[in-house]
CSV table of N, CA and C in Angstrom, one decimal:
chain,number,residue,atom,x,y,z
A,1,MET,N,-24.1,-14.7,-29.2
A,1,MET,CA,-23.2,-14.1,-28.6
A,1,MET,C,-23.5,-13.3,-27.3
A,2,GLN,N,-24.8,-12.9,-27.4
A,2,GLN,CA,-25.4,-12.0,-26.3
A,2,GLN,C,-25.5,-13.0,-25.1
A,3,TYR,N,-25.9,-14.2,-25.2
A,3,TYR,CA,-26.0,-15.2,-24.1
A,3,TYR,C,-24.7,-15.4,-23.4
A,4,ASN,N,-23.6,-15.7,-24.2
A,4,ASN,CA,-22.3,-15.9,-23.6
A,4,ASN,C,-21.7,-14.8,-22.9
A,5,ASN,N,-22.0,-13.6,-23.3
A,5,ASN,CA,-21.5,-12.3,-22.7
A,5,ASN,C,-22.2,-12.1,-21.4
A,6,GLU,N,-23.6,-12.5,-21.4
A,6,GLU,CA,-24.4,-12.4,-20.1
A,6,GLU,C,-24.0,-13.4,-19.2
A,7,THR,N,-23.6,-14.6,-19.6
A,7,THR,CA,-23.1,-15.7,-18.7
A,7,THR,C,-21.7,-15.2,-18.0
A,8,ASN,N,-20.9,-14.6,-18.8
A,8,ASN,CA,-19.6,-14.1,-18.3
A,8,ASN,C,-19.9,-13.1,-17.3
A,9,ASN,N,-20.8,-12.2,-17.5
A,9,ASN,CA,-21.2,-11.1,-16.6
A,9,ASN,C,-21.7,-11.7,-15.3
A,10,ASN,N,-22.5,-12.6,-15.4
A,10,ASN,CA,-23.2,-13.2,-14.2
A,10,ASN,C,-22.2,-13.9,-13.4
A,11,SER,N,-21.2,-14.6,-14.1
A,11,SER,CA,-20.0,-15.3,-13.4
A,11,SER,C,-19.2,-14.2,-12.7
A,12,ASP,N,-18.8,-13.1,-13.4
A,12,ASP,CA,-18.1,-12.1,-12.8
A,12,ASP,C,-18.8,-11.6,-11.5
A,13,ILE,N,-20.1,-11.3,-11.6
A,13,ILE,CA,-20.8,-10.9,-10.4
A,13,ILE,C,-20.8,-11.8,-9.3
A,14,ALA,N,-21.0,-13.1,-9.6
A,14,ALA,CA,-20.9,-14.2,-8.6
A,14,ALA,C,-19.5,-14.3,-8.0
A,15,ASP,N,-18.5,-14.1,-8.8
A,15,ASP,CA,-17.0,-14.1,-8.3
A,15,ASP,C,-16.9,-12.9,-7.3
A,16,GLU,N,-17.3,-11.8,-7.7
A,16,GLU,CA,-17.2,-10.6,-6.8
A,16,GLU,C,-17.9,-10.9,-5.4
A,17,LEU,N,-19.1,-11.3,-5.6
A,17,LEU,CA,-19.9,-11.6,-4.4
A,17,LEU,C,-19.3,-12.6,-3.5
A,18,ASN,N,-18.6,-13.7,-4.0
A,18,ASN,CA,-17.9,-14.7,-3.3
A,18,ASN,C,-16.7,-14.1,-2.6
A,19,LYS,N,-15.9,-13.2,-3.4
A,19,LYS,CA,-14.8,-12.5,-3.0
A,19,LYS,C,-15.1,-11.7,-1.7
A,20,ILE,N,-16.2,-11.0,-1.9
A,20,ILE,CA,-16.6,-10.1,-0.7
A,20,ILE,C,-17.0,-10.9,0.5
A,21,GLN,N,-17.7,-12.1,0.3
A,21,GLN,CA,-18.0,-13.0,1.4
A,21,GLN,C,-16.7,-13.5,2.1
A,22,ILE,N,-15.8,-13.9,1.3
A,22,ILE,CA,-14.5,-14.4,1.7
A,22,ILE,C,-13.8,-13.3,2.7
A,23,GLN,N,-13.8,-12.1,2.1
A,23,GLN,CA,-13.2,-11.0,2.9
A,23,GLN,C,-13.8,-10.8,4.1
A,24,GLN,N,-15.2,-10.8,4.0
A,24,GLN,CA,-15.9,-10.6,5.4
A,24,GLN,C,-15.7,-11.7,6.5
A,25,LEU,N,-15.6,-12.9,5.9
A,25,LEU,CA,-15.3,-14.1,6.8
A,25,LEU,C,-13.9,-14.0,7.3
A,26,HIS,N,-13.0,-13.5,6.5
A,26,HIS,CA,-11.6,-13.4,6.9
A,26,HIS,C,-11.5,-12.3,8.0
A,27,ASN,N,-12.2,-11.2,7.9
A,27,ASN,CA,-12.2,-10.1,8.8
A,27,ASN,C,-12.8,-10.6,10.1
A,28,ALA,N,-13.9,-11.3,10.0
A,28,ALA,CA,-14.5,-12.0,11.3
A,28,ALA,C,-13.5,-12.9,12.0
A,29,THR,N,-12.8,-13.8,11.1
A,29,THR,CA,-11.8,-14.7,11.8
A,29,THR,C,-10.7,-14.0,12.4
A,30,LEU,N,-10.2,-12.9,11.9
A,30,LEU,CA,-9.2,-12.1,12.5
A,30,LEU,C,-9.7,-11.5,13.8
A,31,ASN,N,-11.0,-11.1,13.8
A,31,ASN,CA,-11.6,-10.5,15.0
A,31,ASN,C,-11.6,-11.5,16.1
A,32,PHE,N,-12.1,-12.7,15.7
A,32,PHE,CA,-12.1,-13.8,16.8
A,32,PHE,C,-10.6,-14.2,17.3
A,33,SER,N,-9.7,-14.1,16.4
A,33,SER,CA,-8.3,-14.4,16.8
A,33,SER,C,-7.8,-13.2,17.7
A,34,ASN,N,-8.1,-11.9,17.4
A,34,ASN,CA,-7.7,-10.9,18.2
A,34,ASN,C,-8.4,-11.0,19.6
A,35,ASN,N,-9.7,-11.4,19.6
A,35,ASN,CA,-10.3,-11.5,20.9
A,35,ASN,C,-9.7,-12.7,21.7
A,36,SER,N,-9.3,-13.7,21.1
A,36,SER,CA,-8.7,-14.8,21.8
A,36,SER,C,-7.3,-14.4,22.4
A,37,LEU,N,-6.6,-13.5,21.7
A,37,LEU,CA,-5.3,-13.0,22.3
A,37,LEU,C,-5.7,-12.0,23.5
A,38,GLU,N,-6.7,-11.2,23.3
A,38,GLU,CA,-7.0,-10.3,24.3
A,38,GLU,C,-7.6,-11.2,25.6
A,39,THR,N,-8.2,-12.2,25.3
A,39,THR,CA,-8.7,-13.1,26.5
A,39,THR,C,-7.5,-13.6,27.3
A,40,LYS,N,-6.5,-14.0,26.5
A,40,LYS,CA,-5.3,-14.5,27.3
A,40,LYS,C,-4.5,-13.4,28.1
A,41,LYS,N,-4.5,-12.2,27.6
A,41,LYS,CA,-4.0,-11.1,28.2
A,41,LYS,C,-4.8,-10.7,29.5
A,42,LEU,N,-6.1,-10.8,29.3
A,42,LEU,CA,-7.0,-10.4,30.4
A,42,LEU,C,-6.9,-11.5,31.5
A,43,CYS,N,-6.7,-12.8,31.1
A,43,CYS,CA,-6.6,-13.9,32.1
A,43,CYS,C,-5.4,-13.6,33.0
A,44,ILE,N,-4.2,-13.4,32.4
A,44,ILE,CA,-3.1,-13.1,33.2
A,44,ILE,C,-3.3,-11.9,34.1
A,45,THR,N,-3.8,-10.9,33.5
A,45,THR,CA,-4.1,-9.7,34.4
A,45,THR,C,-5.0,-9.9,35.7
A,46,VAL,N,-6.1,-10.7,35.5
A,46,VAL,CA,-7.0,-11.1,36.4
A,46,VAL,C,-6.3,-11.8,37.4
A,47,GLU,N,-5.6,-12.9,37.0
A,47,GLU,CA,-4.8,-13.8,37.8
A,47,GLU,C,-3.8,-13.0,38.8
A,48,VAL,N,-3.1,-12.1,38.2
A,48,VAL,CA,-2.2,-11.3,39.0
A,48,VAL,C,-3.0,-10.5,40.1
A,49,ALA,N,-4.0,-9.9,39.6
A,49,ALA,CA,-4.9,-9.0,40.4
A,49,ALA,C,-5.4,-9.9,41.6
A,50,VAL,N,-5.9,-11.0,41.3
A,50,VAL,CA,-6.5,-11.9,42.3
A,50,VAL,C,-5.5,-12.3,43.3
A,51,PHE,N,-4.4,-12.7,42.9
A,51,PHE,CA,-3.3,-13.1,43.8
A,51,PHE,C,-2.8,-12.0,44.7
A,52,THR,N,-2.7,-10.8,44.0
A,52,THR,CA,-2.3,-9.6,44.8
A,52,THR,C,-3.4,-9.4,46.0
A,53,LEU,N,-4.7,-9.4,45.6
A,53,LEU,CA,-5.7,-9.1,46.5
A,53,LEU,C,-5.7,-10.3,47.7
A,54,LEU,N,-5.5,-11.5,47.3
A,54,LEU,CA,-5.5,-12.6,48.3
A,54,LEU,C,-4.3,-12.5,49.2
A,55,THR,N,-3.2,-12.0,48.7
A,55,THR,CA,-2.0,-11.7,49.6
A,55,THR,C,-2.3,-10.6,50.5
A,56,ALA,N,-3.0,-9.6,50.0
A,56,ALA,CA,-3.3,-8.4,50.9
A,56,ALA,C,-4.3,-8.9,52.0
A,57,ILE,N,-5.3,-9.7,51.6
A,57,ILE,CA,-6.4,-10.1,52.6
A,57,ILE,C,-5.8,-11.0,53.6
A,58,TYR,N,-5.0,-12.0,53.2
A,58,TYR,CA,-4.4,-13.1,54.1
A,58,TYR,C,-3.0,-12.7,54.5
A,59,LYS,N,-2.7,-11.6,54.8
A,59,LYS,CA,-1.3,-11.2,55.0
A,59,LYS,C,-0.9,-11.6,56.5
A,60,GLU,N,-1.7,-11.9,57.3
A,60,GLU,CA,-1.3,-12.3,58.7
A,60,GLU,C,-0.9,-13.7,58.5
A,61,GLU,N,0.1,-14.1,59.4
A,61,GLU,CA,0.7,-15.5,59.4
A,61,GLU,C,-0.3,-16.5,59.8
A,62,SER,N,-1.3,-16.1,60.6
A,62,SER,CA,-2.2,-17.2,61.0
A,62,SER,C,-3.2,-17.5,59.9
A,63,SER,N,-3.2,-16.8,58.9
A,63,SER,CA,-4.2,-17.0,57.7
A,63,SER,C,-3.4,-17.7,56.6
A,64,TYR,N,-2.2,-18.2,56.8
A,64,TYR,CA,-1.4,-18.6,55.8
A,64,TYR,C,-2.0,-19.8,55.1
A,65,SER,N,-2.6,-20.8,55.9
A,65,SER,CA,-3.2,-21.9,55.3
A,65,SER,C,-4.4,-21.5,54.4
A,66,LYS,N,-5.2,-20.5,54.7
A,66,LYS,CA,-6.2,-20.0,54.0
A,66,LYS,C,-5.8,-19.4,52.7
A,67,LEU,N,-4.6,-18.7,52.8
A,67,LEU,CA,-4.1,-18.1,51.6
A,67,LEU,C,-3.7,-19.2,50.7
A,68,ILE,N,-3.1,-20.3,51.1
A,68,ILE,CA,-2.8,-21.5,50.2
A,68,ILE,C,-3.9,-22.0,49.6
A,69,ASP,N,-4.9,-22.1,50.3
A,69,ASP,CA,-6.2,-22.7,49.7
A,69,ASP,C,-6.8,-21.8,48.7
A,70,ALA,N,-6.9,-20.4,49.1
A,70,ALA,CA,-7.4,-19.5,48.2
A,70,ALA,C,-6.7,-19.4,46.9
A,71,VAL,N,-5.3,-19.4,46.9
A,71,VAL,CA,-4.5,-19.4,45.8
A,71,VAL,C,-4.8,-20.6,44.9
A,72,ARG,N,-4.9,-21.7,45.5
A,72,ARG,CA,-5.1,-22.9,44.7
A,72,ARG,C,-6.5,-22.8,44.1
A,73,PHE,N,-7.4,-22.6,44.8
A,73,PHE,CA,-8.8,-22.4,44.3
A,73,PHE,C,-8.9,-21.4,43.1
A,74,PHE,N,-8.5,-20.1,43.4
A,74,PHE,CA,-8.6,-19.1,42.3
A,74,PHE,C,-7.6,-19.3,41.3
A,75,GLY,N,-6.5,-19.9,41.6
A,75,GLY,CA,-5.6,-20.3,40.5
A,75,GLY,C,-6.0,-21.3,39.5
A,76,ILE,N,-7.0,-22.1,40.0
A,76,ILE,CA,-7.6,-23.1,39.0
A,76,ILE,C,-8.9,-22.5,38.4
A,77,LEU,N,-9.6,-21.8,39.2
A,77,LEU,CA,-10.9,-21.2,38.7
A,77,LEU,C,-10.7,-20.1,37.6
A,78,VAL,N,-9.9,-19.3,37.8
A,78,VAL,CA,-9.7,-18.2,36.7
A,78,VAL,C,-9.2,-18.6,35.5
A,79,PRO,N,-8.2,-19.4,35.4
A,79,PRO,CA,-7.7,-19.9,34.0
A,79,PRO,C,-8.8,-20.9,33.4
A,80,SER,N,-9.5,-21.6,34.3
A,80,SER,CA,-10.7,-22.4,33.7
A,80,SER,C,-11.7,-21.6,33.0
A,81,LEU,N,-12.1,-20.5,33.6
A,81,LEU,CA,-13.1,-19.9,33.0
A,81,LEU,C,-12.7,-19.2,31.7
A,82,PHE,N,-11.5,-18.6,31.8
A,82,PHE,CA,-11.0,-18.0,30.6
A,82,PHE,C,-10.8,-19.1,29.4
A,83,TYR,N,-10.3,-20.2,29.9
A,83,TYR,CA,-10.2,-21.3,28.9
A,83,TYR,C,-11.4,-21.6,28.2
A,84,ILE,N,-12.6,-21.7,28.9
A,84,ILE,CA,-13.9,-22.0,28.3
A,84,ILE,C,-14.2,-20.9,27.2
A,85,VAL,N,-13.9,-19.7,27.5
A,85,VAL,CA,-14.1,-18.7,26.6
A,85,VAL,C,-13.3,-18.8,25.3
A,86,ASP,N,-12.0,-19.2,25.5
A,86,ASP,CA,-11.0,-19.4,24.5
A,86,ASP,C,-11.4,-20.5,23.6
A,87,VAL,N,-11.9,-21.6,24.2
A,87,VAL,CA,-12.4,-22.7,23.4
A,87,VAL,C,-13.4,-22.3,22.3
A,88,VAL,N,-14.4,-21.5,22.9
A,88,VAL,CA,-15.6,-21.1,22.1
A,88,VAL,C,-15.1,-20.3,20.8
A,89,LEU,N,-14.1,-19.3,21.2
A,89,LEU,CA,-13.6,-18.5,20.2
A,89,LEU,C,-12.8,-19.3,19.2
A,90,TYR,N,-12.0,-20.3,19.6
A,90,TYR,CA,-11.2,-21.1,18.6
A,90,TYR,C,-12.3,-21.9,17.7
A,91,PHE,N,-13.3,-22.5,18.4
A,91,PHE,CA,-14.2,-23.3,17.5
A,91,PHE,C,-14.9,-22.3,16.5
A,92,TYR,N,-15.2,-21.1,16.8
A,92,TYR,CA,-15.7,-20.3,15.7
A,92,TYR,C,-14.8,-19.9,14.7
A,93,GLN,N,-13.6,-19.7,15.1
A,93,GLN,CA,-12.5,-19.4,14.1
A,93,GLN,C,-12.5,-20.6,13.0
A,94,ASP,N,-12.4,-21.8,13.5
A,94,ASP,CA,-12.3,-23.0,12.8
A,94,ASP,C,-13.5,-23.1,11.8
A,95,ARG,N,-14.7,-22.7,12.3
A,95,ARG,CA,-15.9,-22.8,11.4
A,95,ARG,C,-15.9,-21.7,10.3
A,96,LEU,N,-15.4,-20.6,10.7
A,96,LEU,CA,-15.3,-19.4,9.7
A,96,LEU,C,-14.3,-19.8,8.6
A,97,ARG,N,-13.1,-20.5,9.1
A,97,ARG,CA,-12.1,-20.9,8.0
A,97,ARG,C,-12.8,-21.9,7.0
A,98,GLU,N,-13.6,-22.7,7.5
A,98,GLU,CA,-14.2,-23.8,6.7
A,98,GLU,C,-15.2,-23.0,5.7
A,99,LYS,N,-15.9,-22.0,6.2
A,99,LYS,CA,-16.7,-21.3,5.3
A,99,LYS,C,-16.0,-20.5,4.2
A,100,MET,N,-14.8,-20.1,4.6
A,100,MET,CA,-14.0,-19.4,3.6
A,100,MET,C,-13.6,-20.4,2.4
A,101,VAL,N,-13.3,-21.6,2.8
A,101,VAL,CA,-12.9,-22.5,1.7
A,101,VAL,C,-14.1,-22.9,0.9
A,102,ILE,N,-15.3,-22.9,1.5
A,102,ILE,CA,-16.5,-23.2,0.6
A,102,ILE,C,-16.8,-22.1,-0.3
A,103,GLU,N,-16.6,-20.8,0.1
A,103,GLU,CA,-16.8,-19.8,-0.8
A,103,GLU,C,-15.8,-19.7,-1.9
A,104,GLY,N,-14.5,-20.1,-1.5
A,104,GLY,CA,-13.5,-20.1,-2.6
A,104,GLY,C,-13.7,-21.3,-3.5
A,105,ASN,N,-14.2,-22.4,-3.0
A,105,ASN,CA,-14.6,-23.6,-4.0
A,105,ASN,C,-15.8,-23.1,-5.0
A,106,GLU,N,-16.6,-22.3,-4.5
A,106,GLU,CA,-17.6,-21.8,-5.4
A,106,GLU,C,-17.1,-21.1,-6.6
A,107,ILE,N,-16.0,-20.4,-6.5
A,107,ILE,CA,-15.4,-19.7,-7.6
A,107,ILE,C,-14.6,-20.8,-8.4
A,108,ARG,N,-14.0,-21.7,-7.7
A,108,ARG,CA,-13.2,-22.7,-8.5
A,108,ARG,C,-14.2,-23.6,-9.4
A,109,LYS,N,-15.3,-23.9,-8.8
A,109,LYS,CA,-16.3,-24.7,-9.6
A,109,LYS,C,-16.7,-23.9,-10.8
A,110,ARG,N,-16.9,-22.8,-10.8
A,110,ARG,CA,-17.2,-22.0,-12.1
A,110,ARG,C,-16.2,-22.0,-13.1
A,111,TYR,N,-15.0,-22.1,-12.8
A,111,TYR,CA,-13.9,-22.1,-13.7
A,111,TYR,C,-13.3,-23.6,-13.9
A,112,LYS,N,-13.9,-24.5,-13.2
A,112,LYS,CA,-13.6,-25.8,-13.3
A,112,LYS,C,-12.1,-26.1,-12.9
A,113,LEU,N,-11.8,-25.4,-11.8
A,113,LEU,CA,-10.5,-25.6,-11.1
A,113,LEU,C,-10.6,-26.7,-10.0
A,114,THR,N,-9.6,-27.2,-9.6
A,114,THR,CA,-9.5,-28.2,-8.5
A,114,THR,C,-10.0,-27.5,-7.3
A,115,GLU,N,-10.8,-28.0,-6.6
A,115,GLU,CA,-11.4,-27.5,-5.4
A,115,GLU,C,-10.5,-27.9,-4.2
A,116,LYS,N,-10.5,-27.0,-3.2
A,116,LYS,CA,-9.8,-27.3,-2.0
A,116,LYS,C,-10.6,-28.3,-1.1
A,117,VAL,N,-9.9,-29.1,-0.4
A,117,VAL,CA,-10.6,-30.1,0.4
A,117,VAL,C,-11.0,-29.4,1.6
A,118,ILE,N,-12.4,-29.6,2.0
A,118,ILE,CA,-12.9,-28.8,3.1
A,118,ILE,C,-12.8,-29.8,4.3
A,119,ASN,N,-12.0,-29.3,5.3
A,119,ASN,CA,-11.6,-30.0,6.5
A,119,ASN,C,-13.0,-30.0,7.5
A,120,LYS,N,-13.8,-30.9,7.2
A,120,LYS,CA,-15.0,-31.1,8.0
A,120,LYS,C,-14.6,-32.1,9.2
A,121,ASN,N,-13.9,-31.5,10.1
A,121,ASN,CA,-13.3,-32.4,11.1
A,121,ASN,C,-14.4,-32.7,12.1
A,122,LYS,N,-14.6,-34.2,12.2
A,122,LYS,CA,-15.6,-34.6,13.1
A,122,LYS,C,-15.2,-34.3,14.6
A,123,HIS,N,-13.9,-34.1,14.7
A,123,HIS,CA,-13.4,-33.8,16.1
A,123,HIS,C,-13.1,-32.4,16.3
A,124,ARG,N,-13.8,-31.5,15.6
A,124,ARG,CA,-13.8,-30.0,15.7
A,124,ARG,C,-13.8,-29.6,17.3
A,125,VAL,N,-14.7,-30.1,17.9
A,125,VAL,CA,-14.9,-29.7,19.4
A,125,VAL,C,-13.6,-30.1,20.2
A,126,ARG,N,-13.2,-31.3,19.9
A,126,ARG,CA,-12.1,-31.8,20.7
A,126,ARG,C,-10.9,-31.0,20.2
A,127,LYS,N,-10.8,-30.6,19.1
A,127,LYS,CA,-9.6,-29.7,18.6
A,127,LYS,C,-9.8,-28.4,19.3
A,128,SER,N,-11.0,-28.0,19.4
A,128,SER,CA,-11.1,-26.7,20.1
A,128,SER,C,-10.6,-26.7,21.5
A,129,PHE,N,-10.9,-27.8,22.2
A,129,PHE,CA,-10.4,-27.9,23.6
A,129,PHE,C,-9.0,-28.2,23.8
A,130,PHE,N,-8.3,-28.8,22.8
A,130,PHE,CA,-6.9,-29.2,23.0
A,130,PHE,C,-6.2,-28.8,21.8
A,131,ASN,N,-5.7,-27.5,21.8
A,131,ASN,CA,-4.8,-26.9,20.8
A,131,ASN,C,-3.7,-26.1,21.4
A,132,GLY,N,-2.7,-26.0,20.6
A,132,GLY,CA,-1.5,-25.3,21.1
A,132,GLY,C,-1.6,-24.0,21.7
A,133,SER,N,-2.6,-23.2,21.1
A,133,SER,CA,-2.8,-21.9,21.6
A,133,SER,C,-3.3,-21.8,23.1
A,134,GLN,N,-3.8,-22.8,23.6
A,134,GLN,CA,-4.3,-22.8,24.9
A,134,GLN,C,-3.5,-23.5,26.0
A,135,ILE,N,-2.2,-23.7,25.7
A,135,ILE,CA,-1.3,-24.3,26.7
A,135,ILE,C,-1.1,-23.4,27.8
A,136,MET,N,-1.2,-22.1,27.7
A,136,MET,CA,-0.9,-21.1,28.8
A,136,MET,C,-1.9,-21.4,29.9
A,137,TYR,N,-3.2,-21.8,29.6
A,137,TYR,CA,-4.2,-22.1,30.7
A,137,TYR,C,-3.8,-23.4,31.5
A,138,PHE,N,-3.4,-24.3,30.8
A,138,PHE,CA,-2.9,-25.5,31.5
A,138,PHE,C,-1.7,-25.2,32.4
A,139,GLY,N,-0.8,-24.4,31.9
A,139,GLY,CA,0.4,-23.9,32.7
A,139,GLY,C,0.0,-23.2,33.8
A,140,LEU,N,-1.0,-22.3,33.8
A,140,LEU,CA,-1.5,-21.6,35.0
A,140,LEU,C,-2.1,-22.5,36.0
A,141,VAL,N,-2.8,-23.4,35.6
A,141,VAL,CA,-3.4,-24.4,36.5
A,141,VAL,C,-2.3,-25.3,37.3
A,142,ILE,N,-1.3,-25.7,36.4
A,142,ILE,CA,-0.2,-26.4,37.0
A,142,ILE,C,0.5,-25.5,38.0
A,143,ILE,N,0.7,-24.3,37.8
A,143,ILE,CA,1.4,-23.5,38.7
A,143,ILE,C,0.5,-23.3,40.0
A,144,ALA,N,-0.7,-23.1,39.8
A,144,ALA,CA,-1.7,-22.9,40.9
A,144,ALA,C,-1.6,-24.2,41.8
A,145,VAL,N,-1.5,-25.3,41.3
A,145,VAL,CA,-1.5,-26.6,42.0
A,145,VAL,C,-0.1,-26.7,42.6
A,146,LEU,N,1.0,-26.5,42.0
A,146,LEU,CA,2.4,-26.8,42.5
A,146,LEU,C,2.9,-25.6,43.3
A,147,PHE,N,2.6,-24.4,43.0
A,147,PHE,CA,3.2,-23.3,43.8
A,147,PHE,C,2.8,-23.5,45.4
A,148,PRO,N,1.7,-23.7,45.8
A,148,PRO,CA,1.4,-23.8,47.1
A,148,PRO,C,2.1,-25.0,47.8
A,149,LEU,N,2.4,-26.1,47.0
A,149,LEU,CA,3.2,-27.3,47.5
A,149,LEU,C,4.5,-26.8,47.7
A,150,VAL,N,5.1,-26.0,46.9
A,150,VAL,CA,6.5,-25.5,47.1
A,150,VAL,C,6.5,-24.7,48.4
A,151,LEU,N,5.5,-23.7,48.6
A,151,LEU,CA,5.6,-22.9,49.8
A,151,LEU,C,5.5,-23.6,51.1
A,152,THR,N,4.8,-24.7,51.0
A,152,THR,CA,4.5,-25.5,52.3
A,152,THR,C,5.6,-26.4,52.6
A,153,ALA,N,6.5,-26.7,51.6
A,153,ALA,CA,7.5,-27.7,51.8
A,153,ALA,C,8.7,-27.1,52.6
């Protein structure tokens, strides 16, 4: 009987350690998610600030073509840089979610429960580059390309 009680005790300790690990991974995932949202907010703020500065610098009518070029250049550059940061954040969120499933499966194995399927997506990097949360960056680039065309028409 002593052996069975000790096994249950070890199992309970292992369960608790897995639960703590899952909670820590969950908190880290939330942190990456919040950072991703803040990155998007900062991108919009920087974009507005850059356009405001460009308008102030090139306010003379003779500099209008330079303004159009600068708006197009920075309108593509700023979202592109923030997009790269957001891709990295999304990639690590996805990896952390996978680790959470692995930890949960450790508990399931001990109790002989059905394990969750681990999504070891071979296309994780591609998924990080093209996901719905990053459509804003593509929209900003499209605006940067089309807006100057509208102004010159």
